[in-house]
Coordinates of C-alpha atoms and ligand atoms in Angstrom, one line a residue:
X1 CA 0.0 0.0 0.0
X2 CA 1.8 3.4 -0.8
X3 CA 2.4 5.4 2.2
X4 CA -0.3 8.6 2.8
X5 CA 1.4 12.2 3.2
X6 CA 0.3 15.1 4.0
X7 CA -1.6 17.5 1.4
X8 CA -1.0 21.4 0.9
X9 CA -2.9 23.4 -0.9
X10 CA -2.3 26.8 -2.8
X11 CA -2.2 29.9 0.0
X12 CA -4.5 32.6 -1.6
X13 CA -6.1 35.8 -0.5
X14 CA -5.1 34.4 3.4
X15 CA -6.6 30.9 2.9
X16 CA -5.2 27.7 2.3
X17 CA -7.2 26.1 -0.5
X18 CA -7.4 23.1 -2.7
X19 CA -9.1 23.7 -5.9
X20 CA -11.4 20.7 -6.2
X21 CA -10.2 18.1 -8.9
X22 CA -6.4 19.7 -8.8
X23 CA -3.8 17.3 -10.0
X24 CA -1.3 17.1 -7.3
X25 CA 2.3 16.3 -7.6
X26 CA 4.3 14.9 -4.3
X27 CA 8.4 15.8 -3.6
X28 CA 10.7 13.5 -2.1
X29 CA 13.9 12.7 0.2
X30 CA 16.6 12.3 -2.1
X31 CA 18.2 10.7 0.5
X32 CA 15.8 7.5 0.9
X33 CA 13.2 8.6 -2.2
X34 CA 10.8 8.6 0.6
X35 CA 7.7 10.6 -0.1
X36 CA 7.5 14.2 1.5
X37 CA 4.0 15.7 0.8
X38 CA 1.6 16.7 -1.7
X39 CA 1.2 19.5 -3.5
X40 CA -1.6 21.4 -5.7
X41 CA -0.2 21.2 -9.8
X42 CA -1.7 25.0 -10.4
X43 CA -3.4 26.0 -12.9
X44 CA -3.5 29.0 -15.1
X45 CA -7.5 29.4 -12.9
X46 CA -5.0 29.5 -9.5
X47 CA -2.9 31.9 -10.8
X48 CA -5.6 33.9 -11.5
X49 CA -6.7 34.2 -8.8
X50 CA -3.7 34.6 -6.6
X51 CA -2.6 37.5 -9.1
X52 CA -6.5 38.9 -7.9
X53 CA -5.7 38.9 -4.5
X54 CA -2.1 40.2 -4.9
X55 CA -4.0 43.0 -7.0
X56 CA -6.5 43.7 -4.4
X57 CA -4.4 43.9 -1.6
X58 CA -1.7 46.0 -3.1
X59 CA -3.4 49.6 -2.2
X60 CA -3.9 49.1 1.7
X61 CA -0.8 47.7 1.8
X62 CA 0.9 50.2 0.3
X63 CA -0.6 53.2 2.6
X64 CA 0.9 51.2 5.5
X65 CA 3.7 52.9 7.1
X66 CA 7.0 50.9 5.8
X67 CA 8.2 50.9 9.5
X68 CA 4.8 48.9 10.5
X69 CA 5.3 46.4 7.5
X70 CA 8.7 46.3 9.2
X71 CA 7.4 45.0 12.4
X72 CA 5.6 42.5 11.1
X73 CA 9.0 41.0 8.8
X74 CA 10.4 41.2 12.4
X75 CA 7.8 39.3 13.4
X76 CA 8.3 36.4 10.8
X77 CA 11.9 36.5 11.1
X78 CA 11.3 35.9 15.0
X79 CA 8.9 32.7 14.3
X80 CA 11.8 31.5 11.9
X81 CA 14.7 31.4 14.2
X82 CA 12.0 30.2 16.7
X83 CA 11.7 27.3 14.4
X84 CA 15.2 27.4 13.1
X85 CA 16.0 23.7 14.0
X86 CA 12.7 21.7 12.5
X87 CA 12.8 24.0 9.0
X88 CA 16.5 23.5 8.7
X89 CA 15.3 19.8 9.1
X90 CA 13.0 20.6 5.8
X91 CA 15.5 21.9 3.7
X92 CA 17.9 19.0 4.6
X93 CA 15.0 16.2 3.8
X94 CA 13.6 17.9 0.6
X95 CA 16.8 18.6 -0.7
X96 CA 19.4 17.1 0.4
X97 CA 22.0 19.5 1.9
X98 CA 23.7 18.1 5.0
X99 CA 21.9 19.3 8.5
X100 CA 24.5 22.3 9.1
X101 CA 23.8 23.7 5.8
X102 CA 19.9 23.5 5.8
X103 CA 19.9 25.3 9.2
X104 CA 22.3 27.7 7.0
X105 CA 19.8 28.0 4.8
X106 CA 17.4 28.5 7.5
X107 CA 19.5 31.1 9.0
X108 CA 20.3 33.2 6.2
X109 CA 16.6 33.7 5.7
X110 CA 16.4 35.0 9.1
X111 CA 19.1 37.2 8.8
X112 CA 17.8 39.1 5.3
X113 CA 13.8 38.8 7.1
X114 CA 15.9 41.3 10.1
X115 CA 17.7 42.9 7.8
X116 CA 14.8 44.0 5.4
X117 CA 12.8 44.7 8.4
X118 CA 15.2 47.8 9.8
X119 CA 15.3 49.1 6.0
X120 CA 11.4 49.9 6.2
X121 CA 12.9 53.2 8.6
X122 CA 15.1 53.5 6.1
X123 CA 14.5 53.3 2.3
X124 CA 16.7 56.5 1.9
X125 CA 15.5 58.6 -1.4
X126 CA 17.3 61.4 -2.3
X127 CA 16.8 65.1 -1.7
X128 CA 19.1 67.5 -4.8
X129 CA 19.2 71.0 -4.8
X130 CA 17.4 72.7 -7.3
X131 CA 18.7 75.3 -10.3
X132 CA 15.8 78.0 -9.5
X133 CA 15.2 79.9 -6.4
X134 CA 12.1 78.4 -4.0
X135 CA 12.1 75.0 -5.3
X136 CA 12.9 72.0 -3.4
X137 CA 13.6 68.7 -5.1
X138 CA 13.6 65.1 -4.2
X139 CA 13.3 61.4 -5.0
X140 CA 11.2 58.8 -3.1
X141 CA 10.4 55.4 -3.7
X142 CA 7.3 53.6 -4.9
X143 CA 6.4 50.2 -4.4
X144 CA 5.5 48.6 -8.1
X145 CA 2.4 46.1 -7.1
X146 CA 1.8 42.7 -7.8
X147 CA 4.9 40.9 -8.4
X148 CA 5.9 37.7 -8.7
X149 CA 8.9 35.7 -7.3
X150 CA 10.0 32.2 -9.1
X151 CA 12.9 30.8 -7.2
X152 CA 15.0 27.3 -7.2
X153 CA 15.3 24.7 -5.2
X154 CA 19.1 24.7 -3.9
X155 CA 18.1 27.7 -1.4
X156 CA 14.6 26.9 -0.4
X157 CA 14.2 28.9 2.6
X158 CA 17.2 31.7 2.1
X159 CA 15.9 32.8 -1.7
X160 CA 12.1 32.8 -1.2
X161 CA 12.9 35.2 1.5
X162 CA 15.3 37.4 0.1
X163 CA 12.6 38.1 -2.8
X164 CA 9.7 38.3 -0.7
X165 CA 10.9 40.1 2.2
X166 CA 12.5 42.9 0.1
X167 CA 9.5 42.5 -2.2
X168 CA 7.2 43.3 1.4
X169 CA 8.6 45.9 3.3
X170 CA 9.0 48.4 -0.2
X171 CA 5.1 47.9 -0.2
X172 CA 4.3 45.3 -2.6
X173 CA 2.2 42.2 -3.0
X174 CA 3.9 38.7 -3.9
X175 CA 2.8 35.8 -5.5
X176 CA 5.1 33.1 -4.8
X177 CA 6.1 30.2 -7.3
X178 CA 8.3 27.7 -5.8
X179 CA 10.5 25.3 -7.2
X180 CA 8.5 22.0 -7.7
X181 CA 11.5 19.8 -5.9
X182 CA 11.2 22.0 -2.5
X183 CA 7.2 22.5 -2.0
X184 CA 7.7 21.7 1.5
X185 CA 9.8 24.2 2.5
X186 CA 7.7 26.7 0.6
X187 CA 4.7 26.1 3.4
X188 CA 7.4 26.6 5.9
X189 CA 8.2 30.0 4.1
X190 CA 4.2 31.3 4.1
X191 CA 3.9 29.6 7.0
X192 CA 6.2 32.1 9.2
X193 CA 4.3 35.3 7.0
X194 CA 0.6 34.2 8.1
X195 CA 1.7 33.5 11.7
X196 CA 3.6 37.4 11.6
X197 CA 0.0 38.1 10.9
X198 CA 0.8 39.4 7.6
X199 CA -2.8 40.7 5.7
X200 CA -4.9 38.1 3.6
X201 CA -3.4 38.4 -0.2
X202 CA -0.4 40.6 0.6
X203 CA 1.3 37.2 0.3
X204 CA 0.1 34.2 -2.1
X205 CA 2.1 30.6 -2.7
X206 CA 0.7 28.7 -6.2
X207 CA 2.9 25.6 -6.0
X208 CA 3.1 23.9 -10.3
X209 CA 5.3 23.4 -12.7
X210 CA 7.2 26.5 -14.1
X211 CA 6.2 26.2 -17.7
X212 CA 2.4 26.5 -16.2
X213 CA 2.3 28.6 -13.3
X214 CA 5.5 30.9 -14.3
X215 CA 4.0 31.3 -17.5
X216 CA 0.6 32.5 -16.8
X217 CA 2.4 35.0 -13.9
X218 CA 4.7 36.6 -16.4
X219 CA 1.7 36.9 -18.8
X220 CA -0.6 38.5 -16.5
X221 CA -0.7 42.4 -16.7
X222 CA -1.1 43.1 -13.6
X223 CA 2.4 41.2 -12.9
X224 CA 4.4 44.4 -12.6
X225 CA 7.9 42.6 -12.0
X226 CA 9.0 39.3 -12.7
X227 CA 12.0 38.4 -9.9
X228 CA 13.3 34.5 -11.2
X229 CA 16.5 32.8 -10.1
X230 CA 17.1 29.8 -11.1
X231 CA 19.1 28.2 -15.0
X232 CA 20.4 29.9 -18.3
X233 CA 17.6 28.3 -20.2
X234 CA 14.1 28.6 -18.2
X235 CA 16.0 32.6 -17.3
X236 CA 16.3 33.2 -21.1
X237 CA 12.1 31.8 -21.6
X238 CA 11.5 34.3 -18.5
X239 CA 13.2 37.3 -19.9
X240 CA 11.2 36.7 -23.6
X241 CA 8.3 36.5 -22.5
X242 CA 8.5 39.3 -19.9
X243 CA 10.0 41.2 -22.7
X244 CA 6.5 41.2 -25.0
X245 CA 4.5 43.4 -22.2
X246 CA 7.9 45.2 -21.4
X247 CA 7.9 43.7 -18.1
X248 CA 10.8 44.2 -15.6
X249 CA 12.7 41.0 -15.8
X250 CA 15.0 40.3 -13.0
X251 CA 17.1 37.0 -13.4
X252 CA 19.8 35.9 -11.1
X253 CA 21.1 32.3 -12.8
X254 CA 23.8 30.1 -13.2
X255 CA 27.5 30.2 -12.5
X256 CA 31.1 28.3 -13.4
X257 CA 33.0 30.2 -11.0
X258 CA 36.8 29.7 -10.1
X259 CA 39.2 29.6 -7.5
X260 CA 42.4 30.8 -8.5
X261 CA 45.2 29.5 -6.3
X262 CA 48.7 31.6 -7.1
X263 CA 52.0 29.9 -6.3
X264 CA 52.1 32.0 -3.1
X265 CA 48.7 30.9 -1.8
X266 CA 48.5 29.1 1.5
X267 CA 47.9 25.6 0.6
X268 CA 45.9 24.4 3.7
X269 CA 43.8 26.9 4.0
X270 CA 42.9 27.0 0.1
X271 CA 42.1 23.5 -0.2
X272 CA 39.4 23.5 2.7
X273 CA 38.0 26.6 0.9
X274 CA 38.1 24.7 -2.2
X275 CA 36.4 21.8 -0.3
X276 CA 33.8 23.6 1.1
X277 CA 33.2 25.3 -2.9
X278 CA 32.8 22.3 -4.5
X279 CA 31.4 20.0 -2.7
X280 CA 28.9 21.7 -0.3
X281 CA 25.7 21.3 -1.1
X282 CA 27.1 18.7 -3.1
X283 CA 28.0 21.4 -5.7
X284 CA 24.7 22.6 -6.1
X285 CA 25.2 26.1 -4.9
X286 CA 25.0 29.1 -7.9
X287 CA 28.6 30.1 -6.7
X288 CA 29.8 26.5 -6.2
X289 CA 33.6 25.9 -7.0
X290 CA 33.4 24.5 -10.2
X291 CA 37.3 25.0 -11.8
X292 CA 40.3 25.0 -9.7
X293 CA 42.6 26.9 -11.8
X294 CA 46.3 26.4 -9.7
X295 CA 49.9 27.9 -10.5
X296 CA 52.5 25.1 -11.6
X297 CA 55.1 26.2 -9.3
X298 CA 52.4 24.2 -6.6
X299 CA 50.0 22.6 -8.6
X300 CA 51.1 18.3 -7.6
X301 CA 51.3 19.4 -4.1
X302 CA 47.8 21.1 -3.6
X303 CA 46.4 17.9 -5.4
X304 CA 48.5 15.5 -3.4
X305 CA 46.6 17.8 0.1
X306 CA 43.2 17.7 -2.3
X307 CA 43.2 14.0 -2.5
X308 CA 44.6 13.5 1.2
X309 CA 41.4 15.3 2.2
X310 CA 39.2 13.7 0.0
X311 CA 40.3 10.2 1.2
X312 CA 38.3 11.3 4.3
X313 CA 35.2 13.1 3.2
X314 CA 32.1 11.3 4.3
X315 CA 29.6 11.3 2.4
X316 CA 26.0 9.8 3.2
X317 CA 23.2 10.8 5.8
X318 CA 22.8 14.4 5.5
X319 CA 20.6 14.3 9.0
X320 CA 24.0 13.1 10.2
X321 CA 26.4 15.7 11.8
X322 CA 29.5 13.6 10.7
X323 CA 28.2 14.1 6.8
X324 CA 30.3 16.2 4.9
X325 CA 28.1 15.7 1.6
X326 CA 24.5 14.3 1.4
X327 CA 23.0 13.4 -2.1
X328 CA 22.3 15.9 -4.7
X329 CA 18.7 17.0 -5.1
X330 CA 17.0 14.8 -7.2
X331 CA 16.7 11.6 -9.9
X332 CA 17.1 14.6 -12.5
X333 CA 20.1 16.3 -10.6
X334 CA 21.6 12.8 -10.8
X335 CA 21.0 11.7 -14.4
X336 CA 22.4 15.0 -15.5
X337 CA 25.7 15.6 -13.7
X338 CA 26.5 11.8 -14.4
X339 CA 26.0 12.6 -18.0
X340 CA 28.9 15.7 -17.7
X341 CA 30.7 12.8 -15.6
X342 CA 30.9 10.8 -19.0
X343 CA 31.5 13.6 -21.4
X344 CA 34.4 14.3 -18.5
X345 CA 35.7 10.9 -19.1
X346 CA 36.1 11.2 -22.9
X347 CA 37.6 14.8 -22.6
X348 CA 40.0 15.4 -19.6
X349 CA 41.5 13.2 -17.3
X350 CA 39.6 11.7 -14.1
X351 CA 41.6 11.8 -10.9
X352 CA 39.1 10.3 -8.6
X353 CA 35.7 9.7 -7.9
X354 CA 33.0 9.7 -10.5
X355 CA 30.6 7.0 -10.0
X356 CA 26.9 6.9 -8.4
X357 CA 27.3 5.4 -5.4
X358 CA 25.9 2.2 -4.5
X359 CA 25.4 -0.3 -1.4
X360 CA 23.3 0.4 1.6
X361 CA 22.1 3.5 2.4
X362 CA 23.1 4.7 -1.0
X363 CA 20.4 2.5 -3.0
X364 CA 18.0 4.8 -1.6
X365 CA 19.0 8.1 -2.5
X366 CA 21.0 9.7 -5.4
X367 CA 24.9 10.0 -4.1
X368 CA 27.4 10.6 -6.4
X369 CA 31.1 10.6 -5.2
X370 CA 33.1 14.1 -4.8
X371 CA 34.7 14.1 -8.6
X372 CA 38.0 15.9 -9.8
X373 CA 39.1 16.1 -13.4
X374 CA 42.6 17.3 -14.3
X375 CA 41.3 19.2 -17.8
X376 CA 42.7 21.5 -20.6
X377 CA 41.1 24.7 -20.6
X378 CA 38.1 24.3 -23.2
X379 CA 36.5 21.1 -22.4
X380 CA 32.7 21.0 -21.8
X381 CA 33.4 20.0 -18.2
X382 CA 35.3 23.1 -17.8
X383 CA 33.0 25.7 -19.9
X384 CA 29.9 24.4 -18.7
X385 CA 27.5 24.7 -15.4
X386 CA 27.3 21.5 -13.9
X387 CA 26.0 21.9 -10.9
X388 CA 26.8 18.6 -9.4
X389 CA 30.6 17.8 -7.0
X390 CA 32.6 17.9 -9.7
X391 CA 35.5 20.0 -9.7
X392 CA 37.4 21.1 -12.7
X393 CA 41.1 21.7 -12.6
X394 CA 43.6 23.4 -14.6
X395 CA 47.2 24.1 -14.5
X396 CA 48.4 27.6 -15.2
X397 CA 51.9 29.3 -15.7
X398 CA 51.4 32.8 -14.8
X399 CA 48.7 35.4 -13.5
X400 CA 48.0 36.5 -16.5
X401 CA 46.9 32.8 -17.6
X402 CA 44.9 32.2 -14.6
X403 CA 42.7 35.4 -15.2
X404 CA 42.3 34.6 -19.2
X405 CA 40.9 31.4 -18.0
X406 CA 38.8 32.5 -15.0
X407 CA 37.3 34.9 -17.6
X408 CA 37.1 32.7 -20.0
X409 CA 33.1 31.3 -19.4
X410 CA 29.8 32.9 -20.5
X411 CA 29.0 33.1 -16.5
X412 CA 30.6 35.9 -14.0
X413 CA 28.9 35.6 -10.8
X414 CA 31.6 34.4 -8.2
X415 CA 35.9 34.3 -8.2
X416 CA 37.9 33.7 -6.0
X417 CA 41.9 34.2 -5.7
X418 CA 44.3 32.9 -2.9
X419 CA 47.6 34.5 -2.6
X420 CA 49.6 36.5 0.1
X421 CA 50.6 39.3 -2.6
X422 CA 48.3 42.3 -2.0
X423 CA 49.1 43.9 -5.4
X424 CA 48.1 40.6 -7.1
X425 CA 44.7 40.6 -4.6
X426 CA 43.9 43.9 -5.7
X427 CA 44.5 43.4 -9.7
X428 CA 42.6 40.0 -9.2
X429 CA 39.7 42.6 -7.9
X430 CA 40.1 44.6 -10.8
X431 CA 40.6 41.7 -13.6
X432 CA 38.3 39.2 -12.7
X433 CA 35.0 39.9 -14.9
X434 CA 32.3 38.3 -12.1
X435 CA 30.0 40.0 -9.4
X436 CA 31.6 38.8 -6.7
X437 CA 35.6 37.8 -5.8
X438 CA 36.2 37.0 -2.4
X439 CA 40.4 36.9 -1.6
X440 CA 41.8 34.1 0.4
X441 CA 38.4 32.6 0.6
X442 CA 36.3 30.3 -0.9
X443 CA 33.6 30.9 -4.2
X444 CA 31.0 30.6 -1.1
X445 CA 29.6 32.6 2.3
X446 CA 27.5 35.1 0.4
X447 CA 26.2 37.6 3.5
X448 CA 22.4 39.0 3.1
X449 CA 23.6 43.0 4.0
X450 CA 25.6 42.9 1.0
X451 CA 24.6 42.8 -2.9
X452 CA 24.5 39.6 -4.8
X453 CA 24.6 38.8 -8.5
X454 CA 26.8 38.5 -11.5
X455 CA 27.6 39.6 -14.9
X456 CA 27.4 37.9 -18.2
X457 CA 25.6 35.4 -18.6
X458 CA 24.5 34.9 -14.5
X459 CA 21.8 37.4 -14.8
X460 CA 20.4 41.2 -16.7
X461 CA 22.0 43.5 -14.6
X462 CA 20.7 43.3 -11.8
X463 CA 21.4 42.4 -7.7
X464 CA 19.3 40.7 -4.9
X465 CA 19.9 41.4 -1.0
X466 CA 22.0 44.2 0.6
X467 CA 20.6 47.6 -0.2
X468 CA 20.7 47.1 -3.9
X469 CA 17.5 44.5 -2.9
X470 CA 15.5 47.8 -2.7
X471 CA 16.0 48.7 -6.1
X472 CA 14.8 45.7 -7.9
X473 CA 11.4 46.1 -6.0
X474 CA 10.9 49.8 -6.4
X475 CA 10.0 52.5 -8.8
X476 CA 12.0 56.0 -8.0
X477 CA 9.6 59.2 -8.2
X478 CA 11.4 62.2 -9.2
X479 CA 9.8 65.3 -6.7
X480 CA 9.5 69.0 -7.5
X481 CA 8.1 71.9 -5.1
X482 CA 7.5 75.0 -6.3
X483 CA 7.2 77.6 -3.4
X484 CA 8.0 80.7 -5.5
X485 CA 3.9 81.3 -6.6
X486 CA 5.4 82.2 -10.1
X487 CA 6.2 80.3 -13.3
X488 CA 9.8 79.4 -13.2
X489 CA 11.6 77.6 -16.3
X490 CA 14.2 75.2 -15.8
X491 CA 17.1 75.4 -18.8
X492 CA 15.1 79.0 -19.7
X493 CA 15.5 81.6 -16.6
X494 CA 19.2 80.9 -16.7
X495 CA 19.7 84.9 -16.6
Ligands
NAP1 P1 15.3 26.0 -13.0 O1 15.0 24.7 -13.6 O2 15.6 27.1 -14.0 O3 14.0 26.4 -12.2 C1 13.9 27.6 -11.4 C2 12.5 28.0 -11.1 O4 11.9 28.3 -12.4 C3 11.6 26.8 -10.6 O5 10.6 27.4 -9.8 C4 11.0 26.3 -11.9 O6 9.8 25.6 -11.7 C5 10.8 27.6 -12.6 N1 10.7 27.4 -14.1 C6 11.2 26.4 -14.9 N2 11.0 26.7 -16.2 C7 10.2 27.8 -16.2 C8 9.7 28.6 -17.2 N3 9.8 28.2 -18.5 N4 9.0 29.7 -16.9 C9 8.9 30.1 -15.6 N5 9.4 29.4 -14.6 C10 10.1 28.3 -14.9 O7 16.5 26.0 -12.0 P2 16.7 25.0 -10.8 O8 17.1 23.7 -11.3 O9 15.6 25.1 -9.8 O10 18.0 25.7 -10.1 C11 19.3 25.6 -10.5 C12 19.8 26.8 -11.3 O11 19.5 27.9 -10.5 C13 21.3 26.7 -11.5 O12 21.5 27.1 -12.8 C14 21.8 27.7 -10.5 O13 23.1 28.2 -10.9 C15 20.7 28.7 -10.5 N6 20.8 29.5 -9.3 C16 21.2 30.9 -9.4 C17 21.3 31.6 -8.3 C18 21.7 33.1 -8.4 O14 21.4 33.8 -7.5 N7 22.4 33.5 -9.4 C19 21.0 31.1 -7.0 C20 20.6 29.8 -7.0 C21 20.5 29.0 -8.1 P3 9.8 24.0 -11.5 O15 10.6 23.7 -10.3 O16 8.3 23.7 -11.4 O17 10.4 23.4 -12.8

């Protein structure tokens, strides 16, 4: 008899509902395959109707004081950390991220809620001085209505959150399209927002597959911004069809970003920063470590310390503390990244690992072992996203090299250089074409106060959390008072 789970439904207009005769779609542990819950498949009626509420809601909450919209993100962030420990135990069992990382998850969430939360006595405008006597002149922001927020699966608490809680405290409405793999979490996100007592429609979840539910939010007019993270290819169908009612498009997507290890680098410290790149979250982190680009000078000693490490790397039960690497997310996950595995195999030279893991435990879920290539610079395996632990590397002979091949990807979101030259660090900060570099550090740590994105291929332009999260949610208002009671003309009374 197949085991019962629990059933959602969508979260519309304050009400969790369950259209009658909805197909329903159910995520699992990639751990064990074990069934999580059920979900609602919206339709384009759901969307509808969420986009309805959104739309309704949007004027009242608008006209309410940003600092009170504030207090109730403090509110949800509160709940959150006060359930830190059993939603970190959702990401883990949805996704797959060991237990330290899915409170991580959990935690960064938490942090951006705060964070948001202080910026609604903030949300600075500007005030310019005028070119004409008795005239004041000023910017402010405006909130831009209904949006909508499509996000991935590998952050399931941390990027819902940093859309919808910048999204929030500006002053507008959100409907909320999670990835399918992670519905579970999604509840938990809504969850923490109705118990905040946040007002019926100001948030609305319609679970479904992107090509459905995505597609009948971007085409809905009163969809005023479309925020989506996730791949190159659904981003590129997001940004086309946004484009045909001119609708703000904001994509944050994939990366192949590299850690650049010069032949003055600290060997100990880069190769548990190259550790933590590649293979946490089993690789399946936007800024993962995917190429390991290393000077000559010390390139067979770091991969003699690489593969010392590696011989003790457990992977297996990400509930387990003593995990360093659980499964990767999904049947899907796992077909593909074994697929680069074998295109790896024809192309560049496997130094270990490789193979789906089998025996015990592993039978259940979908483990692949951490996986290093030794590769010319060119190679699918070292062009391509994989998003999987599988680590690229490449030997260089100067600086100069290392850059041209760091740069040398459509993606720029993360770098990352170790040395103990400060005028290399610097030019490295200068050279490498990617929105983030971090020096002496690995591709990972992201921190919500500061902005986030990349260049290239990883995105349009644009940057989630930190302050530059307020600009992707509002419109600026240009402001001009006119306390002279004459007509003045800008450009024209220049006398
Ligand atoms: P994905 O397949 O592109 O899906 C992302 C989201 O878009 C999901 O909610 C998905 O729904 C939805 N979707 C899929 N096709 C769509 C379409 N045609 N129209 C509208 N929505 C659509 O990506 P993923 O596998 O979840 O995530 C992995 C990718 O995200 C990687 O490339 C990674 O680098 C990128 N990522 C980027 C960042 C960043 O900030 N730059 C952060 C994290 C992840 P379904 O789940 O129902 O398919």
């Amino acid at each position: 008899m197949a085991a019962t789970v629990e059933e959602f439904g969508l979260w519309i207009n304050g009400r969790w509902e369950s259209p009658e005769g909805a197909k329903r779609f159910t995520t699992l542990n990639p751990a064990t395959r074990e069934p999580i819950a059920s979900f609602v498949s919206g339709s384009p009626k759901d969307v509808e109707r969420a986009v309805t509420a959104a739309h309704r809601a949007f004027p009242a909450w608008r006209d309410t004081p940003a600092p009170k919209r504030g207090e109730i993100l403090l509110r949800a962030a509160r709940r959150l950390a006060e359930r830190k420990e059993e939603v970190g135990r959702w990401v883990t069992r949805e996704m797959g991220k060991v237990i330290a990382e899915g409170k991580g998850d959990v935690q960064e969430a938490i942090d951006f809620i705060e964070y948001m939360a202080g910026e609604g006595r903030r949300l600075f405008g500007e005030t310019v001085p005028s070119e004409l006597k008795s005239k004041f002149c000023l910017t402010v922001r405006q909130p831009k209505g209904a949006v909508a927020c499509i996000t991935p699966w590998n952050f399931p608490t941390a990027i819902p959150n940093w859309k919808i809680a910048a999204a929030l405290i500006t002053g507008n409405t959100v409907v909320f399209k999670p990835a399918s793999n992670t519905a579970r979490c999604a509840v938990e996100v809504v969850r923490i927002y109705e118990d905040a007592g946040l007002p019926p429609g100001v948030l609305n979840l319609v679970t479904g597959p992107g090509g459905v539910v995505g597609n009948a939010l971007i085409d809905d007019p009163r969809i005023r911004t479309v925020s989506f993270t996730g791949g190159v290819e659904a981003g590129r169908e997001v940004y086309l069809r946004g484009a045909r009612s001119l609708k703000m498009v904001h994509l944050e997507l994939g990366g192949k970003n590299p850690v650049i290890l010069l032949e003055d680098a600290a060997i100990p410290l880069a190769v548990d920063g190259v550790l933590f790149g590649a293979f946490g979250t089993s690789g399946q982190r936007c800024t993962a470590t995917s190429r390991l680009i290393i000077h000559e000078k010390i390139y067979d000693q770091v991969l003699a310390e690489l593969d010392r490490r590696l011989d003790h790397f457990p992977v297996g039960d990400p509930l387990d503390p003593a995990t360093a690497m659980g499964p990767v997310a999904s049947a899907d996950q796992e077909r593909k990244i074994l697929e680069y595995i074998e295109i790896g195999r024809k192309e560049a030279r496997l130094r270990r690992g490789g193979r789906k893991l089998t025996g015990g435990l592993y039978d259940r879920g979908f483990f692949i072992e951490p996986t290093v290539f030794e590769t010319a610079h060119g190679t699918r395996i070292s062009k391509e996203e994989i998003f999987g632990p599988v680590l690229s590397v490449l030997k260089v002979g100067s600086y100069e090299e290392a850059v041209r091949v760091a740069n040398d990807v459509d993606y720029g979101l993360s770098s990352a250089l170790y040395t103990r030259d400060v005028n290399k660090a610097f030019r490295a900060i200068q050279d490498l074409e990617a929105g983030i570099t971090y020096i002496n550090a690995p591709t990972i740590g992201a921190e919500v106060q500061l902005p986030f994105g990349g260049i290239k291929q990883t995105g349009n332009g644009g940057r989630e959390a930190g302050s530059a999260a307020i600009e992707e949610f509002t419109e600026i208002k240009t402001v001009f008072v006119d306390f002279s009671e004459r007509l003045q003309k800008a450009q024209i009374d220049v006398e």
